Amino acid sequence: MGLVALVGSFVLLLLLIFRASTWACLFCFTTHEERLSLCRMFVGSEDSKIRKCRDALTDAFEGFSDMEINYDERSHLHDEFTQMTVFLQEVAAVQGSFWKAFTSAAAKLKRTIEHLKKAQDCIPPCGVQEAARRFHCWGCFSTICDLPLDCPVQDMLVNRGDQALFSCIVAFQLPESEVTYSWKYAGGGVRTQDVSYFRDLPGSHGYLARIRPVQPRHSGTFSCVILHDQRPLARLYFYLNVTGPPPPEETELQVTFREVMRWTPREAEMIQPWRPSLGELLTRPQALTPGNLLLLAAAAALGSASVTVLVWLLIRWYLSGN
């Protein structure tokens, strides 16, 4: 008995599902009570007549079973069904034919739906694209593009010393407000989409980020997360590969530094006292200054006086002996 009850419940569920798809948009935007009340206004309270009225209403809207609309147009379509219900109530009040009324109302609604704003197509390869969301009448539910949140990694080859510019731009339409950007970085030259490798870059907030000048230490993966009301819409990745030789002035500096590191003083080149001769002193630039000339004159006069005194003493000594 339990198995029979389970099978019966499953069959009933299938019937309800197929019944819902038959009612289509009418089922999504009107209630059971509204439809029942409408038929009672047309045919009274007799069950057989009510069943015939409801079947006529179903047949009139059967062409809406596989219809899909722009998700943002749901409120507009709901208003159209409300106006349709009011129109049918007015027809029922004057004892009009429900067959003709249902057919006319369905045709008018179909023309209205055809003029609604169309949902955008999904634009690959990534992103949560709300502008492409669709509402399906056959099940009264909506769907969105089946695309991943993470976009493919974009490779960027930049010469050392140049500028690296990252643009956090996607091909699909973003919401008009409450859109923010969050930048992250995975250093060490790693190329990855694993979020555990990334750290925040708090200095970058807009959709553009720039590094100038680029150095080898900047090699790695940069990530930009587009958020709407703190909900991620897409994650973009940029792998920065820095190439090229260092600048010429840096090369010369490195050569000089290596030569200095290799140089060691020898014992013979240690500090020694300098004992120049008089000739070396006189031949040095700016040696014959006024002060030096005065000293030389004084030294010459002293020497001449000393020689004169010595000659005079020798002459006296010689004369006294005789």
Tab-separated table of C-alpha atoms in Angstrom:
chain	number	residue	atom	x	y	z
A	1	MET	CA	0.000	0.000	0.000
A	2	GLY	CA	2.872	2.350	0.803
A	3	LEU	CA	4.361	1.798	-2.663
A	4	VAL	CA	0.974	2.475	-4.303
A	5	ALA	CA	0.604	5.708	-2.328
A	6	LEU	CA	4.118	6.790	-3.335
A	7	VAL	CA	3.437	6.105	-7.018
A	8	GLY	CA	0.123	7.942	-6.783
A	9	SER	CA	1.786	10.980	-5.238
A	10	PHE	CA	4.436	10.989	-7.988
A	11	VAL	CA	1.787	10.827	-10.727
A	12	LEU	CA	-0.151	13.650	-9.071
A	13	LEU	CA	3.007	15.736	-8.942
A	14	LEU	CA	3.628	15.173	-12.659
A	15	LEU	CA	0.055	16.174	-13.463
A	16	LEU	CA	0.454	19.363	-11.453
A	17	ILE	CA	3.702	20.175	-13.269
A	18	PHE	CA	2.204	19.662	-16.715
A	19	ARG	CA	-0.904	21.544	-15.649
A	20	ALA	CA	1.275	24.463	-14.593
A	21	SER	CA	3.034	24.522	-17.950
A	22	THR	CA	-0.352	24.620	-19.670
A	23	TRP	CA	-1.457	27.668	-17.689
A	24	ALA	CA	1.888	29.287	-18.506
A	25	CYS	CA	2.146	33.039	-17.847
A	26	LEU	CA	-1.481	33.119	-16.722
A	27	PHE	CA	-0.577	30.751	-13.885
A	28	CYS	CA	2.405	32.954	-12.858
A	29	PHE	CA	0.596	36.310	-12.782
A	30	THR	CA	-2.915	35.415	-11.619
A	31	THR	CA	-4.113	33.408	-8.619
A	32	HIS	CA	-6.464	30.425	-8.530
A	33	GLU	CA	-9.033	32.509	-6.659
A	34	GLU	CA	-8.935	35.250	-9.289
A	35	ARG	CA	-9.494	32.778	-12.144
A	36	LEU	CA	-12.278	30.953	-10.282
A	37	SER	CA	-14.019	34.213	-9.403
A	38	LEU	CA	-13.805	35.355	-13.011
A	39	CYS	CA	-15.490	32.214	-14.344
A	40	ARG	CA	-18.216	32.449	-11.713
A	41	MET	CA	-18.962	35.972	-12.925
A	42	PHE	CA	-19.342	34.614	-16.481
A	43	VAL	CA	-21.275	31.348	-15.915
A	44	GLY	CA	-22.492	31.304	-12.334
A	45	SER	CA	-21.759	28.622	-9.726
A	46	GLU	CA	-22.554	25.431	-11.667
A	47	ASP	CA	-19.477	23.165	-11.631
A	48	SER	CA	-19.792	21.919	-15.210
A	49	LYS	CA	-20.036	25.434	-16.601
A	50	ILE	CA	-17.149	26.623	-14.414
A	51	ARG	CA	-15.026	23.706	-15.702
A	52	LYS	CA	-15.872	24.624	-19.301
A	53	CYS	CA	-14.969	28.294	-18.630
A	54	ARG	CA	-11.636	27.355	-17.069
A	55	ASP	CA	-10.829	25.049	-20.006
A	56	ALA	CA	-11.558	27.924	-22.388
A	57	LEU	CA	-9.250	30.190	-20.392
A	58	THR	CA	-6.526	27.525	-20.515
A	59	ASP	CA	-6.897	27.074	-24.269
A	60	ALA	CA	-6.737	30.828	-24.865
A	61	PHE	CA	-3.367	31.125	-23.065
A	62	GLU	CA	-1.855	27.818	-24.127
A	63	GLY	CA	0.440	29.599	-26.573
A	64	PHE	CA	2.199	31.239	-23.599
A	65	SER	CA	3.527	27.927	-22.252
A	66	ASP	CA	7.086	28.237	-23.593
A	67	MET	CA	7.337	32.031	-23.432
A	68	GLU	CA	10.275	33.744	-21.739
A	69	ILE	CA	10.701	37.442	-20.945
A	70	ASN	CA	13.283	39.851	-19.617
A	71	TYR	CA	13.394	39.346	-15.866
A	72	ASP	CA	13.199	43.101	-15.258
A	73	GLU	CA	9.876	43.228	-17.154
A	74	ARG	CA	8.021	40.990	-14.683
A	75	SER	CA	6.334	43.877	-12.880
A	76	HIS	CA	5.194	45.352	-16.203
A	77	LEU	CA	3.715	42.043	-17.280
A	78	HIS	CA	2.037	41.588	-13.900
A	79	ASP	CA	0.338	44.959	-14.346
A	80	GLU	CA	-0.859	43.912	-17.807
A	81	PHE	CA	-2.468	40.747	-16.390
A	82	THR	CA	-4.136	42.806	-13.663
A	83	GLN	CA	-5.610	45.130	-16.283
A	84	MET	CA	-6.700	42.086	-18.300
A	85	THR	CA	-8.541	40.684	-15.287
A	86	VAL	CA	-10.358	43.983	-14.778
A	87	PHE	CA	-11.317	44.035	-18.473
A	88	LEU	CA	-12.721	40.476	-18.311
A	89	GLN	CA	-14.697	41.342	-15.179
A	90	GLU	CA	-16.265	44.266	-17.037
A	91	VAL	CA	-17.186	41.962	-19.951
A	92	ALA	CA	-18.694	39.414	-17.528
A	93	ALA	CA	-20.744	42.165	-15.860
A	94	VAL	CA	-22.523	42.905	-19.158
A	95	GLN	CA	-23.041	39.183	-19.831
A	96	GLY	CA	-20.546	38.990	-22.678
A	97	SER	CA	-19.191	35.745	-24.166
A	98	PHE	CA	-16.190	34.358	-22.260
A	99	TRP	CA	-14.963	32.588	-25.407
A	100	LYS	CA	-14.517	35.797	-27.323
A	101	ALA	CA	-13.331	37.721	-24.234
A	102	PHE	CA	-10.579	35.189	-23.409
A	103	THR	CA	-9.364	35.026	-27.006
A	104	SER	CA	-9.254	38.806	-27.328
A	105	ALA	CA	-7.458	39.264	-23.990
A	106	ALA	CA	-4.849	36.617	-24.850
A	107	ALA	CA	-4.137	38.187	-28.241
A	108	LYS	CA	-3.697	41.619	-26.667
A	109	LEU	CA	-1.315	40.265	-24.010
A	110	LYS	CA	0.729	38.448	-26.624
A	111	ARG	CA	1.244	41.698	-28.531
A	112	THR	CA	2.259	43.400	-25.273
A	113	ILE	CA	4.817	40.707	-24.478
A	114	GLU	CA	6.304	40.941	-27.973
A	115	HIS	CA	7.005	44.646	-27.375
A	116	LEU	CA	8.635	44.183	-23.989
A	117	LYS	CA	12.329	44.956	-23.659
A	118	LYS	CA	14.299	41.869	-24.642
A	119	ALA	CA	16.817	40.255	-22.335
A	120	GLN	CA	20.433	40.579	-23.420
A	121	ASP	CA	22.322	37.587	-24.737
A	122	CYS	CA	24.969	35.976	-22.558
A	123	ILE	CA	28.447	37.280	-23.371
A	124	PRO	CA	31.191	34.715	-22.755
A	125	PRO	CA	33.525	33.823	-21.211
A	126	CYS	CA	32.661	34.742	-17.616
A	127	GLY	CA	30.646	36.774	-15.151
A	128	VAL	CA	27.279	36.992	-13.407
A	129	GLN	CA	25.243	38.871	-16.025
A	130	GLU	CA	22.026	40.120	-14.470
A	131	ALA	CA	21.088	41.964	-17.655
A	132	ALA	CA	20.759	38.565	-19.371
A	133	ARG	CA	18.464	37.022	-16.720
A	134	ARG	CA	15.253	35.541	-18.182
A	135	PHE	CA	11.893	34.659	-16.657
A	136	HIS	CA	10.311	31.408	-17.945
A	137	CYS	CA	6.520	31.245	-17.910
A	138	TRP	CA	6.318	27.446	-18.143
A	139	GLY	CA	7.696	27.063	-14.604
A	140	CYS	CA	7.494	30.594	-13.173
A	141	PHE	CA	11.236	30.723	-12.535
A	142	SER	CA	14.254	32.666	-13.794
A	143	THR	CA	17.626	31.602	-15.178
A	144	ILE	CA	20.937	33.346	-15.684
A	145	CYS	CA	23.944	32.678	-17.903
A	146	ASP	CA	25.731	29.460	-17.068
A	147	LEU	CA	29.194	31.056	-17.029
A	148	PRO	CA	31.987	30.864	-14.443
A	149	LEU	CA	32.734	33.744	-12.107
A	150	ASP	CA	36.478	33.609	-12.877
A	151	CYS	CA	37.641	35.030	-16.194
A	152	PRO	CA	40.666	33.562	-18.032
A	153	VAL	CA	44.106	34.920	-17.123
A	154	GLN	CA	45.307	37.745	-19.379
A	155	ASP	CA	49.083	37.666	-20.023
A	156	MET	CA	50.903	41.012	-19.994
A	157	LEU	CA	54.521	41.359	-21.183
A	158	VAL	CA	56.052	44.668	-20.038
A	159	ASN	CA	59.630	45.894	-20.381
A	160	ARG	CA	61.483	46.785	-17.251
A	161	GLY	CA	61.086	50.476	-16.414
A	162	ASP	CA	57.892	50.894	-18.491
A	163	GLN	CA	54.304	51.266	-17.276
A	164	ALA	CA	51.863	48.407	-16.565
A	165	LEU	CA	48.182	49.403	-16.845
A	166	PHE	CA	45.391	47.027	-15.738
A	167	SER	CA	41.787	47.671	-16.881
A	168	CYS	CA	39.070	45.924	-14.894
A	169	ILE	CA	36.491	46.034	-17.701
A	170	VAL	CA	34.055	43.332	-18.840
A	171	ALA	CA	32.068	43.040	-22.074
A	172	PHE	CA	28.664	42.668	-20.407
A	173	GLN	CA	26.558	45.428	-18.871
A	174	LEU	CA	27.110	46.206	-15.194
A	175	PRO	CA	24.480	47.612	-12.805
A	176	GLU	CA	24.279	51.386	-12.815
A	177	SER	CA	24.960	51.850	-9.097
A	178	GLU	CA	26.756	50.290	-6.120
A	179	VAL	CA	29.543	48.826	-8.254
A	180	THR	CA	32.934	48.619	-6.505
A	181	TYR	CA	36.325	47.144	-7.389
A	182	SER	CA	38.719	45.185	-5.189
A	183	TRP	CA	42.337	44.533	-6.254
A	184	LYS	CA	44.529	41.654	-5.071
A	185	TYR	CA	48.048	40.466	-5.856
A	186	ALA	CA	49.904	37.131	-5.874
A	187	GLY	CA	53.636	37.896	-5.994
A	188	GLY	CA	56.747	35.854	-6.560
A	189	GLY	CA	56.159	35.499	-10.306
A	190	VAL	CA	53.349	32.972	-9.756
A	191	ARG	CA	50.623	32.577	-12.413
A	192	THR	CA	47.472	31.391	-10.638
A	193	GLN	CA	43.734	31.763	-10.089
A	194	ASP	CA	43.822	30.192	-6.628
A	195	VAL	CA	42.400	32.850	-4.277
A	196	SER	CA	44.495	31.553	-1.370
A	197	TYR	CA	47.632	32.998	-3.022
A	198	PHE	CA	46.321	36.563	-3.182
A	199	ARG	CA	46.600	39.425	-0.725
A	200	ASP	CA	44.703	42.708	-0.779
A	201	LEU	CA	46.043	45.864	-2.427
A	202	PRO	CA	44.266	48.509	-0.317
A	203	GLY	CA	45.618	51.433	-2.356
A	204	SER	CA	43.598	50.539	-5.494
A	205	HIS	CA	39.827	51.072	-5.582
A	206	GLY	CA	38.779	52.012	-9.141
A	207	TYR	CA	38.568	50.021	-12.338
A	208	LEU	CA	42.101	51.063	-13.354
A	209	ALA	CA	45.400	50.172	-11.685
A	210	ARG	CA	48.890	51.225	-12.719
A	211	ILE	CA	52.491	50.362	-11.850
A	212	ARG	CA	55.212	52.789	-12.942
A	213	PRO	CA	58.057	52.041	-13.355
A	214	VAL	CA	57.765	48.260	-13.566
A	215	GLN	CA	60.498	46.230	-11.840
A	216	PRO	CA	61.164	42.458	-11.777
A	217	ARG	CA	59.787	42.283	-8.228
A	218	HIS	CA	56.333	43.181	-9.618
A	219	SER	CA	56.104	39.934	-11.616
A	220	GLY	CA	53.079	37.869	-10.611
A	221	THR	CA	49.289	37.735	-10.935
A	222	PHE	CA	47.011	40.702	-10.265
A	223	SER	CA	43.302	40.132	-9.678
A	224	CYS	CA	40.344	42.523	-9.865
A	225	VAL	CA	36.988	41.582	-8.325
A	226	ILE	CA	33.909	43.481	-9.567
A	227	LEU	CA	31.289	43.722	-6.823
A	228	HIS	CA	27.683	44.858	-6.825
A	229	ASP	CA	26.315	45.524	-3.356
A	230	GLN	CA	29.211	43.400	-1.976
A	231	ARG	CA	28.234	40.471	-4.257
A	232	PRO	CA	30.924	39.425	-6.787
A	233	LEU	CA	30.000	39.689	-10.457
A	234	ALA	CA	33.343	38.742	-12.044
A	235	ARG	CA	36.987	38.110	-11.180
A	236	LEU	CA	39.606	39.203	-13.716
A	237	TYR	CA	43.242	38.063	-13.677
A	238	PHE	CA	46.353	39.690	-15.169
A	239	TYR	CA	49.699	37.896	-15.226
A	240	LEU	CA	52.519	40.449	-15.361
A	241	ASN	CA	55.805	39.231	-16.855
A	242	VAL	CA	58.635	41.794	-16.645
A	243	THR	CA	61.339	41.431	-19.302
A	244	GLY	CA	64.332	43.339	-20.687
A	245	PRO	CA	67.842	44.228	-19.399
A	246	PRO	CA	68.365	46.763	-16.609
A	247	PRO	CA	68.962	50.419	-17.552
A	248	PRO	CA	72.529	51.348	-18.679
A	249	GLU	CA	73.222	53.507	-15.624
A	250	GLU	CA	72.250	50.625	-13.370
A	251	THR	CA	74.585	48.284	-15.279
A	252	GLU	CA	77.545	50.676	-14.839
A	253	LEU	CA	76.785	50.999	-11.144
A	254	GLN	CA	76.711	47.227	-10.726
A	255	VAL	CA	80.098	46.862	-12.535
A	256	THR	CA	81.667	49.487	-10.294
A	257	PHE	CA	80.257	47.830	-7.229
A	258	ARG	CA	81.674	44.440	-8.229
A	259	GLU	CA	85.137	45.970	-8.867
A	260	VAL	CA	85.101	47.636	-5.456
A	261	MET	CA	84.140	44.351	-3.825
A	262	ARG	CA	87.057	42.550	-5.581
A	263	TRP	CA	89.716	45.240	-4.661
A	264	THR	CA	91.975	44.616	-1.603
A	265	PRO	CA	94.942	46.880	-0.534
A	266	ARG	CA	98.508	45.460	-0.662
A	267	GLU	CA	101.158	45.774	2.081
A	268	ALA	CA	103.452	48.000	-0.061
A	269	GLU	CA	100.570	50.402	-0.527
A	270	MET	CA	100.043	51.060	3.162
A	271	ILE	CA	100.426	54.619	4.448
A	272	GLN	CA	104.112	55.728	4.473
A	273	PRO	CA	105.701	59.040	5.601
A	274	TRP	CA	106.713	61.396	2.791
A	275	ARG	CA	110.156	63.020	3.016
A	276	PRO	CA	110.602	65.251	-0.017
A	277	SER	CA	113.899	66.923	-0.892
A	278	LEU	CA	114.313	70.661	-1.272
A	279	GLY	CA	114.295	70.303	-5.032
A	280	GLU	CA	110.991	68.354	-4.887
A	281	LEU	CA	109.525	71.037	-2.702
A	282	LEU	CA	110.652	73.813	-5.035
A	283	THR	CA	109.292	72.029	-8.109
A	284	ARG	CA	105.796	71.523	-6.577
A	285	PRO	CA	103.136	73.903	-7.865
A	286	GLN	CA	102.666	77.038	-5.770
A	287	ALA	CA	105.848	76.280	-3.762
A	288	LEU	CA	107.383	79.802	-4.230
A	289	THR	CA	104.790	81.715	-2.295
A	290	PRO	CA	105.733	85.086	-0.653
A	291	GLY	CA	106.002	83.402	2.702
A	292	ASN	CA	108.261	80.677	1.361
A	293	LEU	CA	110.458	83.283	-0.428
A	294	LEU	CA	110.856	85.223	2.838
A	295	LEU	CA	111.899	82.071	4.630
A	296	LEU	CA	114.415	81.228	1.899
A	297	ALA	CA	115.907	84.773	2.046
A	298	ALA	CA	116.217	84.558	5.811
A	299	ALA	CA	117.881	81.167	5.538
A	300	ALA	CA	120.314	82.498	2.894
A	301	ALA	CA	121.188	85.567	5.006
A	302	LEU	CA	121.732	83.401	8.066
A	303	GLY	CA	123.967	81.091	6.084
A	304	SER	CA	125.978	84.001	4.657
A	305	ALA	CA	126.424	85.562	8.111
A	306	SER	CA	127.532	82.264	9.532
A	307	VAL	CA	130.149	81.859	6.798
A	308	THR	CA	131.401	85.449	7.330
A	309	VAL	CA	131.781	84.957	11.097
A	310	LEU	CA	133.565	81.661	10.545
A	311	VAL	CA	136.046	83.258	8.054
A	312	TRP	CA	136.700	86.180	10.427
A	313	LEU	CA	137.439	83.783	13.320
A	314	LEU	CA	139.848	81.791	11.191
A	315	ILE	CA	141.744	84.995	10.179
A	316	ARG	CA	142.119	86.173	13.810
A	317	TRP	CA	143.315	82.759	14.861
A	318	TYR	CA	145.940	82.771	12.142
A	319	LEU	CA	147.233	86.313	12.944
A	320	SER	CA	147.462	85.654	16.671
A	321	GLY	CA	149.735	82.662	16.020
A	322	ASN	CA	152.208	84.715	14.066
